[in-house]
PDB file of C-alpha atoms in Angstrom:
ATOM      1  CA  UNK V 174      -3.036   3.187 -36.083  1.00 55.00           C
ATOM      2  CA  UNK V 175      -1.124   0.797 -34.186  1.00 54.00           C
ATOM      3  CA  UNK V 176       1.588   2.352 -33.669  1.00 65.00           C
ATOM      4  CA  UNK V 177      -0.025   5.741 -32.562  1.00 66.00           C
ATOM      5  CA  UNK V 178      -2.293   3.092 -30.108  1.00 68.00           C
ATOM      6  CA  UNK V 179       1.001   2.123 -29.085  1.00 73.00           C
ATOM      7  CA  UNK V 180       2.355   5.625 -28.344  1.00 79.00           C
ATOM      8  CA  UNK V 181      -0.338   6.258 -26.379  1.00 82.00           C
ATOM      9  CA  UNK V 182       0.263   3.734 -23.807  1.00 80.00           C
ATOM     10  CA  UNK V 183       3.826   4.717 -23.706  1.00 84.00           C
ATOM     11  CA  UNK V 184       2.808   8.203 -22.571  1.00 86.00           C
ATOM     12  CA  UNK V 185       0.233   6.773 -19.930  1.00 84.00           C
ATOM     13  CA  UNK V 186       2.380   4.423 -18.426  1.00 87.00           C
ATOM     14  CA  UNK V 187       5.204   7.310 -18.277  1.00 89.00           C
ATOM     15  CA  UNK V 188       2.731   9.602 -16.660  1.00 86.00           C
ATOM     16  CA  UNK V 189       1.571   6.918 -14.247  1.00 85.00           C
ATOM     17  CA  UNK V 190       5.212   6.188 -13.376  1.00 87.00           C
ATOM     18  CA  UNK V 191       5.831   9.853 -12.845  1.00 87.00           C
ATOM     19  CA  UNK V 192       3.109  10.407 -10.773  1.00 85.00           C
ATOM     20  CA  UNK V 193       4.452   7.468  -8.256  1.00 85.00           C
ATOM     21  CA  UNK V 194       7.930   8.740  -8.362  1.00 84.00           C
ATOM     22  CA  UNK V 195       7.590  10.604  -5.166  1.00 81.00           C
ATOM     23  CA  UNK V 196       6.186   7.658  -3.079  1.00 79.00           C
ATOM     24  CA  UNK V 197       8.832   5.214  -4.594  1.00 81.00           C
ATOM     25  CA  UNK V 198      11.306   7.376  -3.142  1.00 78.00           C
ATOM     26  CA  UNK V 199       9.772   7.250   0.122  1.00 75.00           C
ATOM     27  CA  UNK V 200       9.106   3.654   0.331  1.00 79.00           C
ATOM     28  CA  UNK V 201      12.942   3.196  -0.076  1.00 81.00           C
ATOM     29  CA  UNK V 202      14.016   2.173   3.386  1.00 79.00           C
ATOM     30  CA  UNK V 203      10.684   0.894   3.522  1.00 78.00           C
ATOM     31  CA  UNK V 204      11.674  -2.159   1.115  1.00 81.00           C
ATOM     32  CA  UNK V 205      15.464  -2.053   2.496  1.00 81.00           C
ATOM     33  CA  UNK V 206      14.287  -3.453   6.411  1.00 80.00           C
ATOM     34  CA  UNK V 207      11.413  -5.893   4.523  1.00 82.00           C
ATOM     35  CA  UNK V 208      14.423  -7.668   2.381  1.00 82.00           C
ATOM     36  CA  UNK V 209      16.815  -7.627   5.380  1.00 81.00           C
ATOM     37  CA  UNK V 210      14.027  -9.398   7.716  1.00 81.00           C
ATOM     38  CA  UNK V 211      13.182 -12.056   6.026  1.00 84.00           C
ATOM     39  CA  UNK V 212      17.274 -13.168   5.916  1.00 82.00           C
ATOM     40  CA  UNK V 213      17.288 -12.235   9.741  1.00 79.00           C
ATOM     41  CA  UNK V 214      14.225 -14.609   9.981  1.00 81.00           C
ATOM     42  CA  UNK V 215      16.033 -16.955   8.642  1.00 82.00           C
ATOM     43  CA  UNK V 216      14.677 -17.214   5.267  1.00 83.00           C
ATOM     44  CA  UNK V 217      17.679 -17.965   2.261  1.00 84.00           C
ATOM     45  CA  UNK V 218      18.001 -16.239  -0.488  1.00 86.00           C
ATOM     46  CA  UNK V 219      15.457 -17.138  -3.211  1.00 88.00           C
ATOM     47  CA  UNK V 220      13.035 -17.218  -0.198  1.00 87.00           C
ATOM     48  CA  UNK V 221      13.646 -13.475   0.769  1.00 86.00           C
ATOM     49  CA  UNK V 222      13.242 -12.466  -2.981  1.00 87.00           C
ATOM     50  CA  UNK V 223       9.993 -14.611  -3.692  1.00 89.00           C
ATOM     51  CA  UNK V 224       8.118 -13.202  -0.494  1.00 88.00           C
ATOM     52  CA  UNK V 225       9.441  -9.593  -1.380  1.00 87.00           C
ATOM     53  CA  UNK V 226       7.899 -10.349  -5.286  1.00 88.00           C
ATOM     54  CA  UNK V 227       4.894 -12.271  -4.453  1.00 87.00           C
ATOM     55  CA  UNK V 228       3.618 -10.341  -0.898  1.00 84.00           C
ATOM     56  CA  UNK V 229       3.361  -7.061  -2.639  1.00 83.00           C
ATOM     57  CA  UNK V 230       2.118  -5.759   0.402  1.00 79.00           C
ATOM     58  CA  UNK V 231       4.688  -4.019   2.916  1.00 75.00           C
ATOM     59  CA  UNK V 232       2.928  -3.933   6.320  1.00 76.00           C
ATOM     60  CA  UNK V 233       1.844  -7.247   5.507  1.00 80.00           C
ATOM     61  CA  UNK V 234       5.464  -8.908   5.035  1.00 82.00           C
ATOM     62  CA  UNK V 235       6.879  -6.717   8.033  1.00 77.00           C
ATOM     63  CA  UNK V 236       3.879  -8.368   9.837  1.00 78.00           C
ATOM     64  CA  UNK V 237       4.053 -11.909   9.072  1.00 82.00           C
ATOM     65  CA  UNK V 238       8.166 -11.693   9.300  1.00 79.00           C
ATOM     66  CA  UNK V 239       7.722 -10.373  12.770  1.00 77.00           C
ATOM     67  CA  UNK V 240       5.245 -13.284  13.942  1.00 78.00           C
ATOM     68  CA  UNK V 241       7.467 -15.605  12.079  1.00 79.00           C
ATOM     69  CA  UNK V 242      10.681 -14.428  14.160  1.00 76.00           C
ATOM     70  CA  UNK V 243       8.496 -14.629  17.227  1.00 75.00           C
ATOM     71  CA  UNK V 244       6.829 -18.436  16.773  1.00 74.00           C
ATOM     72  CA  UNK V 245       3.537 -17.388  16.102  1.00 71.00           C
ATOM     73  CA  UNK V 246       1.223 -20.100  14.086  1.00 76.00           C
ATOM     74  CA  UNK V 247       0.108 -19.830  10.902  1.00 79.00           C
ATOM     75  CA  UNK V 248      -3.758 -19.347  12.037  1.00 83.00           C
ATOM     76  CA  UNK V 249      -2.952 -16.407  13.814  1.00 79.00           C
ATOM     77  CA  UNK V 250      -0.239 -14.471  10.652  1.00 80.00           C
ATOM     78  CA  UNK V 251      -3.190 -15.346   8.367  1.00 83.00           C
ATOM     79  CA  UNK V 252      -6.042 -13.691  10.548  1.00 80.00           C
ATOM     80  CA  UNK V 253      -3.297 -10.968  11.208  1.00 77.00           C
ATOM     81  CA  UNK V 254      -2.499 -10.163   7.452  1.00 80.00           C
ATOM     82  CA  UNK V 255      -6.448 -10.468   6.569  1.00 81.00           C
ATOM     83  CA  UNK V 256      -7.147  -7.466   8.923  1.00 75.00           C
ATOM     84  CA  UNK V 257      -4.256  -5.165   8.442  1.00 75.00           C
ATOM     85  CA  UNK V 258      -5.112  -5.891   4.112  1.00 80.00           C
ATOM     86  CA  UNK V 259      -8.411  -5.705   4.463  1.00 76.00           C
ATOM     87  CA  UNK V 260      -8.311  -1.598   3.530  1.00 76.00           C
ATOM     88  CA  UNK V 261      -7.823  -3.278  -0.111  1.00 81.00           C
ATOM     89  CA  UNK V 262     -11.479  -4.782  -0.616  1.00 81.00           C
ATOM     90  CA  UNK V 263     -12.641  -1.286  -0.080  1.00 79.00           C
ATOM     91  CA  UNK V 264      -9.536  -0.099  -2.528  1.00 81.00           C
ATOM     92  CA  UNK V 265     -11.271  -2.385  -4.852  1.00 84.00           C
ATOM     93  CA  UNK V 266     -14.561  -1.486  -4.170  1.00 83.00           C
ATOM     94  CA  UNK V 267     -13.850   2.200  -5.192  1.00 81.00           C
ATOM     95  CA  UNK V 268     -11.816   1.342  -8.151  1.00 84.00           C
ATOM     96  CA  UNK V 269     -14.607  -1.226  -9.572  1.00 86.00           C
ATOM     97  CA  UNK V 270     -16.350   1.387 -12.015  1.00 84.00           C
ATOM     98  CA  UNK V 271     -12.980   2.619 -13.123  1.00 84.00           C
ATOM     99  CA  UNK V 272     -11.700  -0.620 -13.904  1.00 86.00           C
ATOM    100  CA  UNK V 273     -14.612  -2.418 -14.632  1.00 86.00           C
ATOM    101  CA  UNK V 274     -14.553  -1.842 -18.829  1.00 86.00           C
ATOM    102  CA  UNK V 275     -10.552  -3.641 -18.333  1.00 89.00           C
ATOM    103  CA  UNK V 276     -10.114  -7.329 -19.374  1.00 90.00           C
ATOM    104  CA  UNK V 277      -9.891  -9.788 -16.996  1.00 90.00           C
ATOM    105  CA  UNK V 278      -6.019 -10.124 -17.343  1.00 91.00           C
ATOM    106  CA  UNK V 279      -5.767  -6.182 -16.975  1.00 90.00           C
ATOM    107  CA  UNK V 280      -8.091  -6.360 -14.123  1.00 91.00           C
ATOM    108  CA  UNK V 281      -6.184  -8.976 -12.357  1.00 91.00           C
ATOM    109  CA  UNK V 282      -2.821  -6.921 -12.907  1.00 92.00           C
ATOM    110  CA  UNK V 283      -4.228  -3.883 -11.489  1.00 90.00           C
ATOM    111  CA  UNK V 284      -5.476  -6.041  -8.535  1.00 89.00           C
ATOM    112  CA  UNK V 285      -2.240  -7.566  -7.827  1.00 91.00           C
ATOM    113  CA  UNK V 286      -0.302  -4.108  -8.369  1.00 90.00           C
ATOM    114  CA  UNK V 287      -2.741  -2.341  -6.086  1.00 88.00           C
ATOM    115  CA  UNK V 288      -1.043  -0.525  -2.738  1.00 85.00           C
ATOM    116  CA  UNK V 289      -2.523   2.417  -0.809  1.00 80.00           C
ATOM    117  CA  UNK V 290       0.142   4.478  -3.199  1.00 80.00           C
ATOM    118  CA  UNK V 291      -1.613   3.361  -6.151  1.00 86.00           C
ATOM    119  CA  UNK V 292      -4.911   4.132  -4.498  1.00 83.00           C
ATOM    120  CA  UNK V 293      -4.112   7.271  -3.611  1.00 79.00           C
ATOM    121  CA  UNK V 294      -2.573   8.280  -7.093  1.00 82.00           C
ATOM    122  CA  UNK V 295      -5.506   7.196  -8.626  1.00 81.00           C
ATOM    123  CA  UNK V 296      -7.565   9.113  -6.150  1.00 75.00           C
ATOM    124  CA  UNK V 297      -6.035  12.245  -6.272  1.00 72.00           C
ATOM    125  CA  UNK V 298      -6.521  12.031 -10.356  1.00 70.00           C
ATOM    126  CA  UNK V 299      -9.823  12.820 -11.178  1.00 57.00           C
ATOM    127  CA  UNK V 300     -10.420  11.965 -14.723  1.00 63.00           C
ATOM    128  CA  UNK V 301     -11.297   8.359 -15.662  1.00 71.00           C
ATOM    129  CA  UNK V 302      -7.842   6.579 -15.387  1.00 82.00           C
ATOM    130  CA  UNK V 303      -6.680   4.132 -18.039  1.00 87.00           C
ATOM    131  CA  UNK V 304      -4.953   0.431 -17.923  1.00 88.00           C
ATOM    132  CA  UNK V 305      -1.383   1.871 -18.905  1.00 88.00           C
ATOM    133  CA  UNK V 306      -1.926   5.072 -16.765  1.00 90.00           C
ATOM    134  CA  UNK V 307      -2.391   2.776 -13.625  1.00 90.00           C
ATOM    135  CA  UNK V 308      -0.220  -0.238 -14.589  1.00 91.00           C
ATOM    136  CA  UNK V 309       2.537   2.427 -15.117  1.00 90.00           C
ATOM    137  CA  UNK V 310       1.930   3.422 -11.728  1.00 90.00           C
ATOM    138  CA  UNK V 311       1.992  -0.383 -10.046  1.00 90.00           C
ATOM    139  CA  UNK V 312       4.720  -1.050 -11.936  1.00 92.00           C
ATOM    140  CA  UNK V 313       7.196   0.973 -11.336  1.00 91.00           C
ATOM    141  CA  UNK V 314       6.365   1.358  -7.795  1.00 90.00           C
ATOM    142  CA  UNK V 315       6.787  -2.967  -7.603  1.00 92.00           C
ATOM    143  CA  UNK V 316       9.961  -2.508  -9.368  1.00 92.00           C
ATOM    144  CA  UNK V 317      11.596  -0.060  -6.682  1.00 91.00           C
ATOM    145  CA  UNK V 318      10.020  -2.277  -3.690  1.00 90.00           C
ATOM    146  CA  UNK V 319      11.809  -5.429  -5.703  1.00 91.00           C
ATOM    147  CA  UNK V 320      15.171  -3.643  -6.334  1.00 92.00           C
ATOM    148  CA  UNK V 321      15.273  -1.880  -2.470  1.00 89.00           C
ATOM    149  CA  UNK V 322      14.134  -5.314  -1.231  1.00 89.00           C
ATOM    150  CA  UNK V 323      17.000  -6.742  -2.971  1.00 90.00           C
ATOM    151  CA  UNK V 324      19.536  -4.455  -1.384  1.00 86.00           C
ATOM    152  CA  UNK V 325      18.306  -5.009   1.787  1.00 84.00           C
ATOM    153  CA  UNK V 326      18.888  -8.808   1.347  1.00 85.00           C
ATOM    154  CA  UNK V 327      22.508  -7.744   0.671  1.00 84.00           C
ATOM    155  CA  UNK V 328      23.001  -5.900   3.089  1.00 79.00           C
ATOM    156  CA  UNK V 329      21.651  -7.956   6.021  1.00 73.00           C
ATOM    157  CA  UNK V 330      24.707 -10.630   5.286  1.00 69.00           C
ATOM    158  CA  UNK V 331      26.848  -7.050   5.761  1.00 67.00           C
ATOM    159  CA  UNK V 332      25.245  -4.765   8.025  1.00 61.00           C
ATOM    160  CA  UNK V 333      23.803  -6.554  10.988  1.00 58.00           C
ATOM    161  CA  UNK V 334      20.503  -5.506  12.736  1.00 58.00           C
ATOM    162  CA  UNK V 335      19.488  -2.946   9.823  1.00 55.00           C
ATOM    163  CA  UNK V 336      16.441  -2.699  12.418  1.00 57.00           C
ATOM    164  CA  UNK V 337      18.666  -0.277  14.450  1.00 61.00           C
ATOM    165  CA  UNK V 338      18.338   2.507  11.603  1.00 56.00           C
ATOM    166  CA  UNK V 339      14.955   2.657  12.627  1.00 56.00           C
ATOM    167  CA  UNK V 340      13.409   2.294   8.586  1.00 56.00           C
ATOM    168  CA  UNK V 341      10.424   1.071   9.899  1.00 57.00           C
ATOM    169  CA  UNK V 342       9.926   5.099   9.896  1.00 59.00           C
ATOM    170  CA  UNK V 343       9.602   5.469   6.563  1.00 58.00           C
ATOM    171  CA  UNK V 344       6.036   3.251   6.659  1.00 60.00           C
ATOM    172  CA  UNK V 345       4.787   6.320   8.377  1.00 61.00           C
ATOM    173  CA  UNK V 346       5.988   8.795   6.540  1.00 61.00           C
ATOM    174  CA  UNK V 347       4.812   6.888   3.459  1.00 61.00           C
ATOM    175  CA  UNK V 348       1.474   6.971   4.947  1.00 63.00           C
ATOM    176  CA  UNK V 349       1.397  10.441   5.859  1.00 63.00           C
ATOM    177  CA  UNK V 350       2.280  11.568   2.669  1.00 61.00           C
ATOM    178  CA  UNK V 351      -0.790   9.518   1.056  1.00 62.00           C
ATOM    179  CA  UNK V 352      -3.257  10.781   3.848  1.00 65.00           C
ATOM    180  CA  UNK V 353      -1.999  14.776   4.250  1.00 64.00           C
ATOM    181  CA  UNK V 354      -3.623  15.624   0.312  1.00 62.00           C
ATOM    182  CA  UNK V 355      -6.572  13.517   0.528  1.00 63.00           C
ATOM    183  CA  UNK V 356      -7.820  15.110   3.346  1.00 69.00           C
ATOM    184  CA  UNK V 357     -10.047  17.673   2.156  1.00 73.00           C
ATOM    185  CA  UNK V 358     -13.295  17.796   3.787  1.00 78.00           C
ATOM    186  CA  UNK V 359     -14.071  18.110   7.271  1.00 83.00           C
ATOM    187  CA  UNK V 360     -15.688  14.166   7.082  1.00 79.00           C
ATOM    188  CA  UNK V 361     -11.999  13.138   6.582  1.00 78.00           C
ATOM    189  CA  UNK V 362     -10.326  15.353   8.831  1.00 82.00           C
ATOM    190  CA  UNK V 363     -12.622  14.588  11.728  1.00 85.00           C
ATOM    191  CA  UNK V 364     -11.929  10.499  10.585  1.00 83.00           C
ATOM    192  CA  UNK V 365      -8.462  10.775  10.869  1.00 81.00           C
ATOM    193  CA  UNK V 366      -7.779  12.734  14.015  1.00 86.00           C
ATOM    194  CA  UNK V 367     -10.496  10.245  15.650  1.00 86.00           C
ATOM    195  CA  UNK V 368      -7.910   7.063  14.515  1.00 83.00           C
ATOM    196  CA  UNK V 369      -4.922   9.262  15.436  1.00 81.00           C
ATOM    197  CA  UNK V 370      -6.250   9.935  18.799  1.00 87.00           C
ATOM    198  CA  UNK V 371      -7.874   6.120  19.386  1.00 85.00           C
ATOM    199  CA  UNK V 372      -4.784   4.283  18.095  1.00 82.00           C
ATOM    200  CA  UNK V 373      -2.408   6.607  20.767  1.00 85.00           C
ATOM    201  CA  UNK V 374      -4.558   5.806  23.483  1.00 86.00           C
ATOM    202  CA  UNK V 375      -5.168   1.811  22.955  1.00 81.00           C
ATOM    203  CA  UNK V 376      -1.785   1.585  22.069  1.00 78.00           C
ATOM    204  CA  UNK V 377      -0.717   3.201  25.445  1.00 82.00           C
ATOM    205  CA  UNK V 378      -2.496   0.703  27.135  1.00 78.00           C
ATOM    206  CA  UNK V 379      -1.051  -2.193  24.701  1.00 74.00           C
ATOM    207  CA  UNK V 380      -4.351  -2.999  22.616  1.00 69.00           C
ATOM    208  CA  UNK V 381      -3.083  -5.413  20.144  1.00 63.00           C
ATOM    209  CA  UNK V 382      -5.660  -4.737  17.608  1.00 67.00           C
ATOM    210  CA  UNK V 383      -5.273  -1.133  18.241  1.00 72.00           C
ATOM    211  CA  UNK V 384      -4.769   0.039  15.190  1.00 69.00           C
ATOM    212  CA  UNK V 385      -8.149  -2.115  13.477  1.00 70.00           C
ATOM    213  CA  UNK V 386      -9.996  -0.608  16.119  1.00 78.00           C
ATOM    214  CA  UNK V 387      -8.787   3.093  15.722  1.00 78.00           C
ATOM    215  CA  UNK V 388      -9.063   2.507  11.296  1.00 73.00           C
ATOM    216  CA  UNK V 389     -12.668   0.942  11.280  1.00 76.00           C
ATOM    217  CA  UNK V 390     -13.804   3.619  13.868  1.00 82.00           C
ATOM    218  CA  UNK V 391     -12.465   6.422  11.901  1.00 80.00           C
ATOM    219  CA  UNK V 392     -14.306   5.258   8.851  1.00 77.00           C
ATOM    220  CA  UNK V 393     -17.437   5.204  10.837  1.00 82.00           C
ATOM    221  CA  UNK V 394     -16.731   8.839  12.005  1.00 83.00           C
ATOM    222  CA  UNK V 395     -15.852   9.991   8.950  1.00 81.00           C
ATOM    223  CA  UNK V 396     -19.305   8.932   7.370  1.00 79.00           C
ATOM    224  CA  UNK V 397     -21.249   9.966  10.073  1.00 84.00           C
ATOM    225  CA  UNK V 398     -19.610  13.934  10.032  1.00 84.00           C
ATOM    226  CA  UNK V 399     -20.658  13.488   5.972  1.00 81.00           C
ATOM    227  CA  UNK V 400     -23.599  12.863   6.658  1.00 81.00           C
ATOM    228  CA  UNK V 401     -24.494  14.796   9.230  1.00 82.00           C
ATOM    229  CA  UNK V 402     -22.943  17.921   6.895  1.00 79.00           C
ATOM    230  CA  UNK V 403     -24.231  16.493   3.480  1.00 74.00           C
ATOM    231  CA  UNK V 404     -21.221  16.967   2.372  1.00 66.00           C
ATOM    232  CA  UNK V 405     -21.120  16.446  -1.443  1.00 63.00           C
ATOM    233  CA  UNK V 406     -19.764  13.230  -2.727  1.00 57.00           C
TER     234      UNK V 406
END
């Protein structure tokens, strides 16, 4: 019985781990230019690696590297990072009656392992989703940020200015390949060509909280088109 228990969770983690393979190849460069940052910021080595392993959150670490490099206070990266995470208490909101049978320890995995990727996987899947289907998910994808991290800490003490490549690319591609296949109703297409269109413009005329403004008024969009459709849940 134990073993077959056991077998089980082998086979959801796999799947989970599958299912992420795509967006760990994606988020690649992605963890490449976070790694060689920090040692441009002047972080050593153990530094780089503990931010990379305990900020599990990529725009977050670009951001707070960036105001670090530039002399901003600590006030304003921690306001900063609230607002640009902030996408996660609603992550967590919409995961609560999935997860909500889990033990607190699996809970508190899931909450640390959980990335718009992870969201997104578990959004697309419709059935209820498991511990080992969606730890096998977080997982792997925090092991290919930590190893890709890692190289990119090597490589900044060989390749100078890895910012030159442009990787900071691959955030949006990342993102675009989340937000393409959820967007299936007319709510959520009319929500993100509102944000597309809002964060051009504000950003054109150098809105710094641009892309808050253009995120939180797409959600409002999007809910008012369901609404105003019905739209089935």
């Amino acid at each position: 019985m134990v073993s077959q228990q056991s077998n089980q969770w082998q086979k959801a983690m796999m799947a989970g781990a599958v299912h992420t393979a795509p967006l760990n190849l994606a988020v690649i460069p992605w963890g490449v230019l976070a790694g060689s940052m920090a040692v441009e910021t002047g972080l050593d080595f153990w530094q780089s690696v503990a931010m990379s392993a305990m900020v599990f959150a990529g725009a977050a670490q670009l951001v707070t590297l960036g105001l670090l490099n530039s002399g901003a206070g600590y006030i304003t990266i921690v306001i900063s990072v609230f607002f640009i995470t902030s996408q996660h208490l609603l992550y967590g909101l919409t995961l609560r009656p999935q997860v909500k049978d889990f033990t607190t320890p699996q809970r508190l995995s899931i909450g640390f392992l959980l990335t718009d990727e992870l969201f997104a996987i578990s959004a697309a899947k419709r059935q209820s989703l498991s511990f080992p289907y969606l730890f096998g998910a977080g997982f792997s994808f925090y092991l290919v940020w930590l190893i890709t991290s890692l190289c990119g800490i090597a490589m900044a003490n060989i390749v100078g200015d890895l910012s030159r490549l442009h990787l900071d690319f691959s955030v949006v591609a990342t993102l675009l390949a989340i937000v393409v296949p959820l967007t299936k109703k007319i709510s959520t297409l009319c929500g993100v060509i509102f944000s597309l269109v809002v964060a051009i413009v504000l950003s054109m005329y150098s809105f710094s909280s641009a892309i808050v403004i253009a995120g939180v008024g797409g959600m409002f969009v999007s809910v008012a088109v369901s609404r105003l459709l019905k739209e089935e849940k």
